[in-house]
Amino acid sequence: MPNPIQVMIFDLDGTLYGDTVHFDYYAQEICQRLPAALAPDFNRDYTAFWRGETALRIGWVYDREHDLVLRLEEDRVTRAQDWAQQEQPADRVSRLYPGPVIIDKQRFISLGDPWWIPACIGFHYGLQRHDTQQAFLVTREFMSGPDFFMAEVPGRTETFRALAERYQLVLATNSPEPDSRAIVDKLGLTPYFARMRFLSEKPMRSLELFRSVAEEFSADYPAILSVGDNLVNEITPARKLGCRTLFIDPHRYGHPGQADWIVSGVPEALQVLRREFLG
């Protein structure tokens, strides 16, 4: 039997709430930073992503240097497609990617959730990191303000209140502190987190994150539950250390065995938390 859980680590976006309107806001902020002549192409590609009609897809990796979208298995490239979804020949794939691919968010970008889709479309059309970062910060400011509303999820507050009475709850997000705190406040969940960690630099420093939480709370890895919507950021590295995992997978790219529990959204994740840890 696994160790009883002592600590639960939660991601923020896509984990504590499942709203998606902010992705559209972010996309338009990025689009505004492109030459006006490219706006129709950007909007076409962004719409195509949500229809499943583009090379960009959740669970793959974008290579900025070669403008290719990559399928990885254990850090090795098994498939590559260009922007027009043309499959690249095996000899070119092996020539371009002879060794493991390391996600660095500079050249190799993991498309673990929709945040990266507008940015990668922007990169394709010539934007630089400072352009997309500025658009991201403007979007986070919008999200922390009064015009960004998140749908109420029945039982969310009550579930976190009950969890906090039994477990140490930790928030770990890649986003900056001011807007992240504002969002957690909007959700009414601030009182239930023993610690909040910002700018976590997942996935590059995910292992370091889990190790430091384990040390801080004197918890063995099997006594830690990681909850998140990004397989590369919150699930795979946690499993490497022996933590238990709850993967929120609205895009349905996970496979059985990649996490202890796989659910399609936040309401289902709350059901698992209540059933498994509050029953």
CSV table of C-alpha atoms in Angstrom, one decimal, residues 1 6 10 13 25 29 31 49 54 61 94 123 236 264 277:
chain,number,residue,atom,x,y,z
A,1,MET,CA,0.0,0.0,0.0
A,6,GLN,CA,0.8,14.2,3.7
A,10,PHE,CA,-1.4,22.0,-7.0
A,13,ASP,CA,-4.1,27.5,-14.3
A,25,TYR,CA,-7.3,37.4,-24.8
A,29,GLU,CA,-2.5,40.5,-27.4
A,31,CYS,CA,-1.7,39.2,-32.7
A,49,PHE,CA,-5.7,24.8,-33.3
A,54,THR,CA,-3.0,22.4,-37.2
A,61,VAL,CA,6.9,20.0,-28.7
A,94,SER,CA,17.4,11.5,-37.2
A,123,PHE,CA,7.1,32.7,-33.1
A,236,THR,CA,6.0,12.9,-15.3
A,264,SER,CA,-11.1,15.3,-18.0
A,277,PHE,CA,-8.7,11.6,0.3
